[in-house]
Coordinates of C-alpha atoms in Angstrom, one line a residue:
X1 CA 138.9 131.6 152.1
X2 CA 137.6 129.8 149.0
X3 CA 134.3 130.4 147.2
X4 CA 132.4 128.4 144.6
X5 CA 130.4 129.9 141.8
X6 CA 126.9 128.4 141.5
X7 CA 125.6 127.5 138.1
X8 CA 122.2 129.2 137.8
X9 CA 122.1 129.9 134.1
X10 CA 121.0 126.4 133.1
X11 CA 117.5 124.9 133.4
X12 CA 117.0 121.6 135.2
X13 CA 115.3 118.6 133.6
X14 CA 115.0 116.3 136.3
X15 CA 116.0 118.1 139.5
X16 CA 119.5 119.5 139.1
X17 CA 120.2 117.9 135.7
X18 CA 122.0 120.1 133.1
X19 CA 120.1 121.0 129.9
X20 CA 121.3 120.6 126.4
X21 CA 120.1 122.4 123.3
X22 CA 118.5 119.9 120.9
X23 CA 120.5 119.0 117.9
X24 CA 119.4 120.5 114.6
X25 CA 117.5 117.4 113.5
X26 CA 115.1 119.2 111.3
X27 CA 117.7 121.1 109.4
X28 CA 119.9 118.0 109.1
X29 CA 116.9 116.0 107.8
X30 CA 116.1 118.8 105.2
X31 CA 119.7 119.0 104.2
X32 CA 119.9 115.2 103.8
X33 CA 116.7 115.1 101.8
X34 CA 118.1 117.8 99.6
X35 CA 121.2 115.8 98.9
X36 CA 119.2 112.7 98.2
X37 CA 116.9 114.7 95.8
X38 CA 120.0 116.1 94.1
X39 CA 121.6 112.6 93.8
X40 CA 118.4 111.1 92.4
X41 CA 117.9 114.0 90.0
X42 CA 121.5 113.8 88.8
X43 CA 121.2 110.1 88.2
X44 CA 117.9 110.4 86.4
X45 CA 119.0 113.3 84.2
X46 CA 122.2 111.5 83.3
X47 CA 120.2 108.4 82.4
X48 CA 117.7 110.4 80.3
X49 CA 120.6 112.2 78.5
X50 CA 122.5 109.0 77.9
X51 CA 119.3 107.3 76.6
X52 CA 118.5 110.3 74.4
X53 CA 122.1 110.5 73.0
X54 CA 122.2 106.7 72.5
X55 CA 118.9 106.7 70.6
X56 CA 119.9 109.7 68.5
X57 CA 123.4 108.3 67.6
X58 CA 122.0 104.8 66.9
X59 CA 119.2 106.2 64.8
X60 CA 121.6 108.4 62.8
X61 CA 124.0 105.5 62.1
X62 CA 121.2 103.1 61.3
X63 CA 119.6 105.6 58.9
X64 CA 123.0 106.2 57.3
X65 CA 123.7 102.5 56.9
X66 CA 120.2 101.8 55.6
X67 CA 120.4 104.6 53.0
X68 CA 123.8 103.5 51.8
X69 CA 122.9 99.8 51.4
X70 CA 119.4 100.6 50.0
X71 CA 121.0 102.8 47.3
X72 CA 123.4 100.0 46.5
X73 CA 120.7 97.4 46.4
X74 CA 118.4 99.5 44.2
X75 CA 121.2 99.9 41.7
X76 CA 122.6 96.4 41.5
X77 CA 120.4 93.7 43.1
X78 CA 118.0 92.0 40.8
X79 CA 115.1 89.6 41.3
X80 CA 117.5 86.8 40.2
X81 CA 119.8 87.7 43.0
X82 CA 116.9 87.2 45.5
X83 CA 115.8 83.8 44.1
X84 CA 119.2 82.4 43.3
X85 CA 118.9 82.5 39.5
X86 CA 121.4 85.4 38.8
X87 CA 124.7 84.6 36.9
X88 CA 127.7 83.8 39.1
X89 CA 129.7 86.7 37.9
X90 CA 126.9 89.2 38.7
X91 CA 126.6 87.7 42.1
X92 CA 130.3 88.0 42.7
X93 CA 130.1 91.7 41.6
X94 CA 127.3 92.4 44.0
X95 CA 129.1 90.8 46.9
X96 CA 132.3 92.6 46.1
X97 CA 130.2 95.8 46.3
X98 CA 128.8 94.8 49.7
X99 CA 132.4 94.1 50.9
X100 CA 133.4 97.6 49.8
X101 CA 130.4 99.2 51.6
X102 CA 131.2 97.3 54.8
X103 CA 134.8 98.2 54.7
X104 CA 134.1 101.9 54.0
X105 CA 131.4 102.2 56.7
X106 CA 133.0 100.0 59.4
X107 CA 130.2 97.5 59.0
X108 CA 130.9 94.0 60.3
X109 CA 128.6 92.1 58.0
X110 CA 125.9 92.8 55.4
X111 CA 123.5 90.1 54.3
X112 CA 120.6 90.0 51.8
X113 CA 118.1 87.3 52.5
X114 CA 115.1 85.9 50.7
X115 CA 111.8 85.9 52.5
X116 CA 112.4 82.2 53.5
X117 CA 115.6 83.2 55.4
X118 CA 118.1 81.9 52.8
X119 CA 121.2 84.1 52.5
X120 CA 121.4 85.1 48.8
X121 CA 124.1 87.8 49.1
X122 CA 126.7 88.6 51.8
X123 CA 129.8 90.6 52.4
X124 CA 131.1 87.2 53.5
X125 CA 130.6 85.1 50.4
X126 CA 131.4 81.9 52.3
X127 CA 128.0 81.9 53.9
X128 CA 125.9 82.4 50.7
X129 CA 123.2 79.8 50.4
X130 CA 123.0 79.1 54.1
X131 CA 119.7 79.4 56.0
X132 CA 119.5 82.0 58.8
X133 CA 117.7 80.9 62.0
X134 CA 114.2 82.1 62.6
X135 CA 114.0 85.5 64.4
X136 CA 111.2 87.6 65.7
X137 CA 113.0 90.7 64.4
X138 CA 113.4 89.2 60.9
X139 CA 109.7 88.2 61.0
X140 CA 108.8 91.7 62.1
X141 CA 110.6 93.3 59.1
X142 CA 108.9 90.9 56.7
X143 CA 105.4 91.3 58.1
X144 CA 105.4 95.0 59.1
X145 CA 107.5 96.1 56.2
X146 CA 109.4 98.3 58.7
X147 CA 113.0 98.3 59.8
X148 CA 113.8 96.6 63.1
X149 CA 117.0 97.2 65.1
X150 CA 118.4 95.8 68.3
X151 CA 121.4 95.9 70.6
X152 CA 123.1 92.5 71.1
X153 CA 125.3 91.7 74.1
X154 CA 128.4 89.6 73.8
X155 CA 127.4 85.9 74.0
X156 CA 123.9 86.4 72.7
X157 CA 122.7 84.9 69.4
X158 CA 123.7 87.3 66.6
X159 CA 121.7 85.6 63.8
X160 CA 124.6 86.5 61.4
X161 CA 126.3 83.6 59.6
X162 CA 130.1 84.1 59.3
X163 CA 130.0 87.2 61.6
X164 CA 133.4 88.0 63.2
X165 CA 133.5 87.3 67.0
X166 CA 132.8 90.6 68.8
X167 CA 133.8 91.2 72.5
X168 CA 131.2 94.0 73.1
X169 CA 127.8 95.0 72.0
X170 CA 126.6 94.8 68.4
X171 CA 123.9 96.8 66.6
X172 CA 121.8 94.6 64.3
X173 CA 119.3 96.1 61.8
X174 CA 116.8 94.3 59.5
X175 CA 115.0 96.4 56.9
X176 CA 112.7 95.0 54.1
X177 CA 113.1 95.2 50.4
X178 CA 109.7 96.2 49.2
X179 CA 108.7 96.1 45.5
X180 CA 106.4 98.7 43.9
X181 CA 103.5 96.3 44.4
X182 CA 104.2 96.5 48.1
X183 CA 105.4 92.9 48.2
X184 CA 108.4 92.2 50.4
X185 CA 111.1 90.6 48.1
X186 CA 113.8 90.2 50.7
X187 CA 115.4 91.5 53.9
X188 CA 118.7 93.3 54.3
X189 CA 120.6 92.6 57.5
X190 CA 123.4 94.8 58.8
X191 CA 125.7 94.2 61.8
X192 CA 127.9 96.9 63.3
X193 CA 130.2 97.2 66.3
X194 CA 128.3 99.4 68.9
X195 CA 131.5 100.1 70.9
X196 CA 132.4 103.5 69.3
X197 CA 128.8 104.7 69.7
X198 CA 128.6 103.7 73.3
X199 CA 132.0 105.2 74.0
X200 CA 130.7 108.5 72.7
X201 CA 127.6 108.2 74.7
X202 CA 129.6 107.4 77.8
X203 CA 131.7 110.5 77.3
X204 CA 128.6 112.6 76.9
X205 CA 127.0 111.0 80.0
X206 CA 130.2 111.6 82.1
X207 CA 130.3 115.2 81.0
X208 CA 126.7 115.8 81.8
X209 CA 127.1 114.0 85.2
X210 CA 130.1 116.1 86.0
X211 CA 128.2 119.3 85.2
X212 CA 125.2 118.3 87.2
X213 CA 127.2 117.1 90.2
X214 CA 129.4 120.3 90.1
X215 CA 126.3 122.4 90.2
X216 CA 124.8 120.3 92.9
X217 CA 128.0 120.5 95.0
X218 CA 127.9 124.3 94.7
X219 CA 124.2 124.5 95.6
X220 CA 124.8 122.0 98.5
X221 CA 127.7 124.1 99.8
X222 CA 125.6 127.3 99.7
X223 CA 122.7 125.5 101.3
X224 CA 125.0 124.1 104.0
X225 CA 126.3 127.6 104.7
X226 CA 122.8 128.9 104.9
X227 CA 121.6 126.0 107.2
X228 CA 124.7 126.4 109.4
X229 CA 124.0 130.1 109.8
X230 CA 120.3 129.4 110.5
X231 CA 121.2 126.7 113.0
X232 CA 123.6 129.0 114.8
X233 CA 120.9 131.6 115.0
X234 CA 118.3 129.1 116.2
X235 CA 120.8 127.7 118.8
X236 CA 121.6 131.2 120.0
X237 CA 117.9 132.0 120.3
X238 CA 117.2 128.7 122.0
X239 CA 119.9 129.4 124.6
X240 CA 118.5 132.9 125.1
X241 CA 115.0 131.4 125.7
X242 CA 116.4 128.9 128.1
X243 CA 118.3 131.7 129.9
X244 CA 115.1 133.8 129.9
X245 CA 113.2 131.1 131.8
X246 CA 115.7 131.3 134.6
X247 CA 116.3 135.1 134.6
X248 CA 114.2 137.8 136.2
X249 CA 112.8 140.0 133.4
X250 CA 113.4 143.3 135.3
X251 CA 116.9 142.9 136.8
X252 CA 118.4 140.2 134.6
X253 CA 119.4 138.2 137.7
X254 CA 118.6 134.5 138.3
X255 CA 115.0 134.2 139.4
X256 CA 113.5 132.4 142.3
X257 CA 113.4 128.9 140.8
X258 CA 117.0 129.2 139.4
X259 CA 118.3 130.2 142.8
X260 CA 116.5 127.5 144.7
X261 CA 117.7 124.9 142.2
X262 CA 121.3 126.1 142.2
X263 CA 121.3 126.1 146.0
X264 CA 119.9 122.5 146.0
X265 CA 122.7 121.4 143.7
X266 CA 125.4 123.0 146.0
X267 CA 124.1 121.5 149.2
X268 CA 125.1 117.8 148.7
X269 CA 128.7 118.6 147.6
X270 CA 129.0 120.9 150.6
X271 CA 127.6 118.2 152.9
X272 CA 130.2 115.6 151.6
X273 CA 133.1 118.1 151.8
X274 CA 132.1 119.5 155.2
X275 CA 132.1 123.1 153.8
X276 CA 129.8 126.0 154.7
X277 CA 127.2 127.7 152.4
X278 CA 126.0 131.0 153.6
X279 CA 122.7 132.5 152.3
X280 CA 121.5 136.0 152.8
X281 CA 117.8 137.0 152.2
X282 CA 117.6 140.7 151.6
X283 CA 114.6 143.0 151.5
X284 CA 114.0 146.6 150.4
X285 CA 112.4 148.4 153.3
X286 CA 109.1 150.1 152.8
X287 CA 108.9 148.8 149.2
X288 CA 105.1 148.2 149.3
X289 CA 104.5 151.8 150.3
X290 CA 106.7 153.0 147.4
X291 CA 104.7 150.9 145.0
X292 CA 101.3 152.0 146.4
X293 CA 102.1 155.7 146.6
X294 CA 104.3 156.3 143.6
X295 CA 103.5 153.4 141.2
X296 CA 105.2 150.3 140.0
X297 CA 107.7 152.3 137.8
X298 CA 109.1 153.9 141.0
X299 CA 109.3 150.4 142.6
X300 CA 111.1 149.0 139.6
X301 CA 113.7 151.8 139.8
X302 CA 114.3 151.1 143.5
X303 CA 114.7 147.3 142.7
X304 CA 117.2 148.1 140.0
X305 CA 119.1 150.4 142.2
X306 CA 119.3 147.8 144.9
X307 CA 120.4 145.1 142.4
X308 CA 123.2 147.3 141.1
X309 CA 124.4 148.2 144.6
X310 CA 124.4 144.5 145.7
X311 CA 126.3 143.4 142.6
X312 CA 129.0 146.0 143.2
X313 CA 129.4 145.0 146.9
X314 CA 129.3 141.2 147.0
X315 CA 132.5 139.1 147.3
X316 CA 133.8 137.2 144.3
X317 CA 132.0 133.9 143.7
X318 CA 128.8 134.9 145.5
X319 CA 125.6 134.5 143.5
X320 CA 122.8 137.1 143.6
X321 CA 119.3 136.5 142.4
X322 CA 115.8 137.9 142.7
X323 CA 113.9 135.7 145.2
X324 CA 110.6 137.5 145.5
X325 CA 108.8 140.8 144.6
X326 CA 111.2 142.8 146.7
X327 CA 113.6 140.2 148.1
X328 CA 117.0 139.2 146.8
X329 CA 118.9 136.1 147.7
X330 CA 122.7 135.8 148.0
X331 CA 124.4 132.4 148.0
X332 CA 128.0 132.2 148.9
X333 CA 129.7 128.7 149.0
X334 CA 132.7 128.5 151.2
X335 CA 132.0 131.6 153.2
X336 CA 131.0 131.8 156.9
X337 CA 128.2 134.2 157.8
X338 CA 130.7 136.4 159.6
X339 CA 132.7 136.7 156.4
X340 CA 129.7 137.5 154.3
X341 CA 128.2 140.1 156.7
X342 CA 130.7 142.9 156.1
X343 CA 130.0 142.9 152.3
X344 CA 126.2 143.2 153.0
X345 CA 126.8 145.9 155.6
X346 CA 128.8 147.7 153.0
X347 CA 125.9 147.5 150.5
X348 CA 123.5 148.6 153.2
X349 CA 125.6 151.7 154.1
X350 CA 126.1 152.5 150.4
X351 CA 122.3 152.6 150.0
X352 CA 122.0 155.1 152.9
X353 CA 124.1 157.5 150.8
X354 CA 121.7 157.1 147.9
X355 CA 118.1 158.2 147.4
X356 CA 115.3 157.3 145.1
X357 CA 114.4 160.2 142.7
X358 CA 110.7 160.2 142.0
X359 CA 110.6 163.5 140.2
X360 CA 112.6 166.6 140.2
X361 CA 111.3 167.7 143.6
X362 CA 111.0 164.5 145.6
X363 CA 113.7 162.1 146.7
X364 CA 113.1 159.1 149.0
X365 CA 115.7 157.3 151.2
X366 CA 116.5 153.7 150.5
X367 CA 117.2 151.2 153.3
X368 CA 117.9 147.5 153.3
X369 CA 117.1 144.7 155.8
X370 CA 118.8 141.3 155.6
X371 CA 119.2 137.9 157.3
X372 CA 122.2 135.5 157.0
X373 CA 121.9 131.8 157.7
X374 CA 124.4 129.0 157.1
X375 CA 124.5 125.4 156.1
X376 CA 125.0 123.2 158.1
X377 CA 125.3 125.4 161.2
X378 CA 121.7 126.8 161.1
X379 CA 119.9 124.3 158.9
X380 CA 120.4 120.8 157.3
X381 CA 118.4 121.2 154.0
X382 CA 117.6 123.8 151.4
X383 CA 114.1 124.4 152.6
X384 CA 115.1 124.7 156.3
X385 CA 117.9 127.0 155.4
X386 CA 115.6 129.4 153.4
X387 CA 113.0 129.1 156.1
X388 CA 115.5 130.1 158.8
X389 CA 116.6 133.1 156.7
X390 CA 112.9 134.1 156.1
X391 CA 112.1 134.0 159.8
X392 CA 115.3 136.0 160.7
X393 CA 114.5 138.6 158.0
X394 CA 111.0 139.0 159.5
X395 CA 112.7 139.7 162.9
X396 CA 115.0 142.3 161.2
X397 CA 112.1 144.2 159.7
X398 CA 109.9 144.0 162.8
X399 CA 112.9 145.6 164.7
X400 CA 112.6 148.6 162.4
X401 CA 114.6 147.5 159.3
X402 CA 117.9 148.8 158.1
X403 CA 120.0 146.0 159.7
X404 CA 121.6 142.7 158.8
X405 CA 121.1 139.9 161.4
X406 CA 123.0 136.6 161.5
X407 CA 120.8 133.7 162.4
X408 CA 123.6 132.1 164.6
X409 CA 123.8 135.2 166.7
X410 CA 120.2 134.7 167.9
X411 CA 119.2 132.6 170.9
X412 CA 118.9 128.9 169.9
X413 CA 115.4 127.7 169.2
X414 CA 113.9 124.5 170.6
X415 CA 113.4 121.6 168.3
X416 CA 109.6 122.2 168.4
X417 CA 110.1 125.8 167.4
X418 CA 112.6 124.9 164.8
X419 CA 110.1 122.4 163.2
X420 CA 107.4 125.0 163.3
X421 CA 109.7 127.6 161.6
X422 CA 110.4 125.1 158.8
X423 CA 106.7 124.6 158.2
X424 CA 106.2 128.4 158.3
X425 CA 109.0 128.9 155.8
X426 CA 107.8 126.3 153.4
X427 CA 104.3 127.8 153.3
X428 CA 105.8 131.2 152.9
X429 CA 108.0 130.0 150.0
X430 CA 104.9 128.8 148.2
X431 CA 103.1 132.1 148.8
X432 CA 106.2 134.0 147.5
X433 CA 106.2 132.0 144.4
X434 CA 102.5 132.0 143.5
X435 CA 99.5 133.2 145.5
X436 CA 97.2 130.8 143.6
X437 CA 99.4 127.8 144.6
X438 CA 99.2 129.0 148.3
X439 CA 95.4 129.3 148.2
X440 CA 95.0 126.0 146.4
X441 CA 97.3 124.3 148.8
X442 CA 95.3 125.5 151.8
X443 CA 92.1 124.3 150.1
X444 CA 93.6 120.9 149.4
X445 CA 94.7 120.7 153.0
X446 CA 91.1 121.5 154.3
X447 CA 89.4 119.0 151.9
X448 CA 91.9 116.3 152.6
X449 CA 91.5 116.6 156.4
X450 CA 87.7 116.6 156.0
X451 CA 87.8 113.4 153.9
X452 CA 90.2 111.7 156.3
X453 CA 87.8 112.4 159.2
X454 CA 84.8 111.2 157.1
X455 CA 86.4 107.8 156.6
X456 CA 87.4 107.5 160.3
X457 CA 91.2 107.9 160.2
X458 CA 93.0 108.8 163.4
X459 CA 94.2 112.2 164.5
X460 CA 97.9 111.4 163.8
X461 CA 97.1 110.6 160.1
X462 CA 94.8 113.7 159.9
X463 CA 97.6 115.9 161.2
X464 CA 100.0 114.4 158.6
X465 CA 97.6 114.7 155.7
X466 CA 96.9 118.3 156.7
X467 CA 100.6 119.1 156.3
X468 CA 100.8 117.1 153.1
X469 CA 97.9 119.1 151.6
X470 CA 99.7 122.3 152.4
X471 CA 103.0 121.1 150.9
X472 CA 101.8 118.9 148.1
X473 CA 102.7 121.5 145.4
X474 CA 105.9 122.8 147.1
X475 CA 107.9 121.6 144.1
X476 CA 106.3 124.3 142.0
X477 CA 108.7 126.9 143.6
X478 CA 111.3 125.5 141.2
X479 CA 109.0 125.7 138.1
X480 CA 109.7 128.7 135.8
X481 CA 107.2 131.5 136.3
X482 CA 106.5 131.6 132.5
X483 CA 105.3 128.0 132.7
X484 CA 103.6 128.1 136.1
X485 CA 101.5 131.2 135.3
X486 CA 100.9 130.7 131.6
X487 CA 97.4 131.8 130.8
X488 CA 96.7 129.1 128.3
X489 CA 97.2 125.5 127.3
X490 CA 100.7 124.1 128.0
X491 CA 102.9 122.6 125.4
X492 CA 104.1 119.0 125.7
X493 CA 107.5 120.2 127.0
X494 CA 105.8 122.6 129.5
X495 CA 103.6 119.7 130.7
X496 CA 106.7 117.6 131.3
X497 CA 108.3 120.4 133.3
X498 CA 105.2 120.9 135.4
X499 CA 105.0 117.1 136.1
X500 CA 108.5 117.3 137.7
X501 CA 107.1 119.3 140.6
X502 CA 106.2 116.1 142.5
X503 CA 109.7 114.8 142.4
X504 CA 111.1 118.2 143.2
X505 CA 108.7 118.6 146.1
X506 CA 109.7 115.2 147.5
X507 CA 113.4 116.2 147.3
X508 CA 112.7 119.5 149.0
X509 CA 110.7 118.4 152.0
X510 CA 112.7 117.3 155.0
X511 CA 112.5 117.7 158.8
X512 CA 108.8 118.2 159.0
X513 CA 106.3 116.2 161.2
X514 CA 105.1 113.0 159.6
X515 CA 107.8 113.4 156.9
X516 CA 107.3 110.0 155.3
X517 CA 103.5 110.5 155.0
X518 CA 104.0 114.0 153.6
X519 CA 106.6 112.9 151.1
X520 CA 104.4 110.0 149.9
X521 CA 101.5 112.4 149.4
X522 CA 103.7 114.9 147.5
X523 CA 105.2 112.2 145.2
X524 CA 102.1 110.2 144.4
X525 CA 99.1 112.7 144.4
X526 CA 99.1 112.7 140.6
X527 CA 98.9 108.9 140.3
X528 CA 95.7 107.5 138.8
X529 CA 93.5 104.6 140.0
X530 CA 93.9 103.0 136.5
X531 CA 97.7 103.3 136.5
X532 CA 98.0 106.0 133.9
X533 CA 99.2 108.8 136.2
X534 CA 102.7 109.9 137.1
X535 CA 105.5 109.6 138.2
X536 CA 105.6 105.9 139.1
X537 CA 102.4 104.8 137.3
X538 CA 101.0 103.1 140.4
X539 CA 97.5 101.7 140.2
X540 CA 94.7 100.9 142.6
X541 CA 95.7 100.3 146.2
X542 CA 99.3 100.4 145.2
X543 CA 98.9 104.2 145.5
X544 CA 99.4 105.3 149.2
X545 CA 96.1 106.2 150.9
X546 CA 97.4 109.7 151.6
X547 CA 98.0 110.3 147.9
X548 CA 94.5 108.9 146.9
X549 CA 92.9 111.4 149.3
X550 CA 95.0 114.3 148.2
X551 CA 94.2 113.5 144.5
X552 CA 90.5 114.0 145.2
X553 CA 91.0 117.2 147.2
X554 CA 93.4 118.5 144.5
X555 CA 90.9 117.8 141.7
X556 CA 88.0 119.4 143.6
X557 CA 90.1 122.5 144.5
X558 CA 91.3 122.9 140.9
X559 CA 87.8 122.7 139.5
X560 CA 86.3 125.2 142.0
X561 CA 89.0 127.8 141.8
X562 CA 89.3 130.4 139.0
X563 CA 92.5 130.1 137.0
X564 CA 94.1 132.4 134.4
X565 CA 92.7 130.2 131.6
X566 CA 89.2 129.4 132.9
X567 CA 86.6 130.3 135.6
X568 CA 85.8 128.2 138.6
X569 CA 83.0 125.6 138.3
X570 CA 80.1 125.4 140.6
X571 CA 80.3 122.9 143.5
X572 CA 77.6 120.6 142.1
X573 CA 79.3 120.5 138.6
X574 CA 82.6 119.8 140.2
X575 CA 81.1 117.0 142.3
X576 CA 79.6 115.5 139.2
X577 CA 83.0 115.6 137.5
X578 CA 84.5 113.8 140.5
X579 CA 81.9 111.1 140.2
X580 CA 82.7 110.7 136.5
X581 CA 86.4 110.2 137.4
X582 CA 85.7 107.6 140.1
X583 CA 87.1 104.2 139.2
X584 CA 89.4 105.5 136.5
X585 CA 91.3 108.5 137.8
X586 CA 90.2 108.4 141.4
X587 CA 89.4 105.9 144.1
X588 CA 85.7 105.2 143.8
X589 CA 85.1 104.5 147.5
X590 CA 86.9 107.7 148.6
X591 CA 85.0 109.8 146.0
X592 CA 81.7 108.5 147.2
X593 CA 82.6 109.4 150.8
X594 CA 83.8 112.9 149.8
X595 CA 80.7 113.7 147.7
X596 CA 78.4 112.5 150.4
X597 CA 80.2 114.6 153.0
X598 CA 80.2 117.8 150.9
X599 CA 76.5 117.4 150.2
X600 CA 75.3 116.4 153.7
X601 CA 77.8 117.3 156.5
X602 CA 77.3 120.5 158.4
X603 CA 81.0 121.1 158.7
X604 CA 81.7 120.5 155.0
X605 CA 84.4 122.8 153.8
X606 CA 83.4 125.0 150.8
X607 CA 85.4 126.9 148.2
X608 CA 86.4 130.4 149.2
X609 CA 86.3 129.8 152.9
X610 CA 89.1 131.1 155.1
X611 CA 91.4 128.3 156.4
X612 CA 90.7 127.5 160.0
X613 CA 91.3 124.8 162.5
X614 CA 94.4 123.2 163.8
X615 CA 97.2 122.1 161.5
X616 CA 97.0 125.0 159.0
X617 CA 100.4 126.7 159.4
X618 CA 100.7 130.3 158.2
X619 CA 103.5 132.8 158.8
X620 CA 102.9 134.9 161.9
X621 CA 104.7 137.7 160.1
X622 CA 105.4 138.3 156.5
X623 CA 108.1 140.1 154.7
X624 CA 106.7 143.4 153.4

């Protein structure tokens, strides 16, 4: 004997697809932006520091050089030196002094020029008497009577005659010689190698950058650890939320939608492998009376007691879930019904030895009814299998309860009875999931059949669209309860989940009369005349006629039925809304026929009426 464990803890995106927790894009983006900000800030701060240090160092050296040379000039240079009339020995003495200053201060060249640009004195006597080229910086010093400095790159004009070739940057400074009468008598030019200054600035910049990047790395590491912890928490909470949408809040077991989805996933592999899947639908006898008499708290205690007993009794690999208000579903892949039945009988006998304690003085007996059906022996699809189990369970309860019946042990049904049981089971499945969906489906069935008769369609089509109306929302049995019954506006993700009910429904429905017509109605009843609907975005007459009729009936029923988030509209208001949607959402010709029929026909179906007439299948018995 081999068993397969069904995966019911994961939600389904399309039908049966496995979910994934979204990657932490927001946190990664925030972390990336932080790193970018840190990098830009570090670069900008380093630039500012380097610029500030460069300016400070340059200004300090320029000020020092200017002060030294100015002191020398004020002490030795005469007007004759500036106009070329000084004695040669005096000129030689002054130039020797300039050479000494240059050597002592690591200055490359010092020149004293007359206002016309002629070099009168120089630390390089060979260039005395030459004319220096015109320069905007030289002109600035003459006219503004202010010093002017500049960095000169290698290869750029230096404006210094006889200047040694330099491989790097130079610093050049012009400052004017101003007489007491404020007349500029000459200009002093100084050239210095900028390499030592820039080397010092580079060292400061590297030190600052190292400090900033070290601090940024520490902060980035701390932020990474914080983000990672936050993401782990978010991921854990997200997984818990995903789990919660597929778990029953009371028992913690997989809920209705999770069990149906898991069973659907298991059917195809079993079909290919030729293996058996046994399902057991189990019901707590007399549960409704317990609830009505002793309150829901007592009912919850009974359900929890049953859940614990079943979990302790089931074979390894079998999956247990809560299927309805007081029903549980067991799915056992690889087990024959005869192999599963002893485990369930053991659970039933264990319950007979237990009782439900209401208070210190009253104890109630607990009994269990159940039905076992098998794929492919009893049914060929998920819905048929669950329908067979529901019908057999009803028989077990009618017979007095407290027993487990195997479907295969009953007399075989005719094909007609089998088909009727499938329809019964599908409608019962809708009712078990959501009473509003059941009532809405019955209304859609009535309105659709009415419209089909109004436009002269044949009885065969009317019979098919009646079934399609009943089953058009069958896919909602796999939609999480928290989404399906949410009393407010759905989020974008929740809307996407709800939209999947049409493809889920098409996948579920098999072996019913007019199956092609029914499946077309289920899949396409949310298409729009203008092509903006779902799931295939069909437009106009591309949409099957059955779906166009269902769309009108669906819209009218939705507007005239009270929902958790709004009250029902009046019939005339709803008909007006239908008219507004004609030609965009709905087929204009069919809308006109429906409105005219509702307003004039004596047999027009109205909201709130009881379903009647042929073709409306309802369970002849219901599980209590």
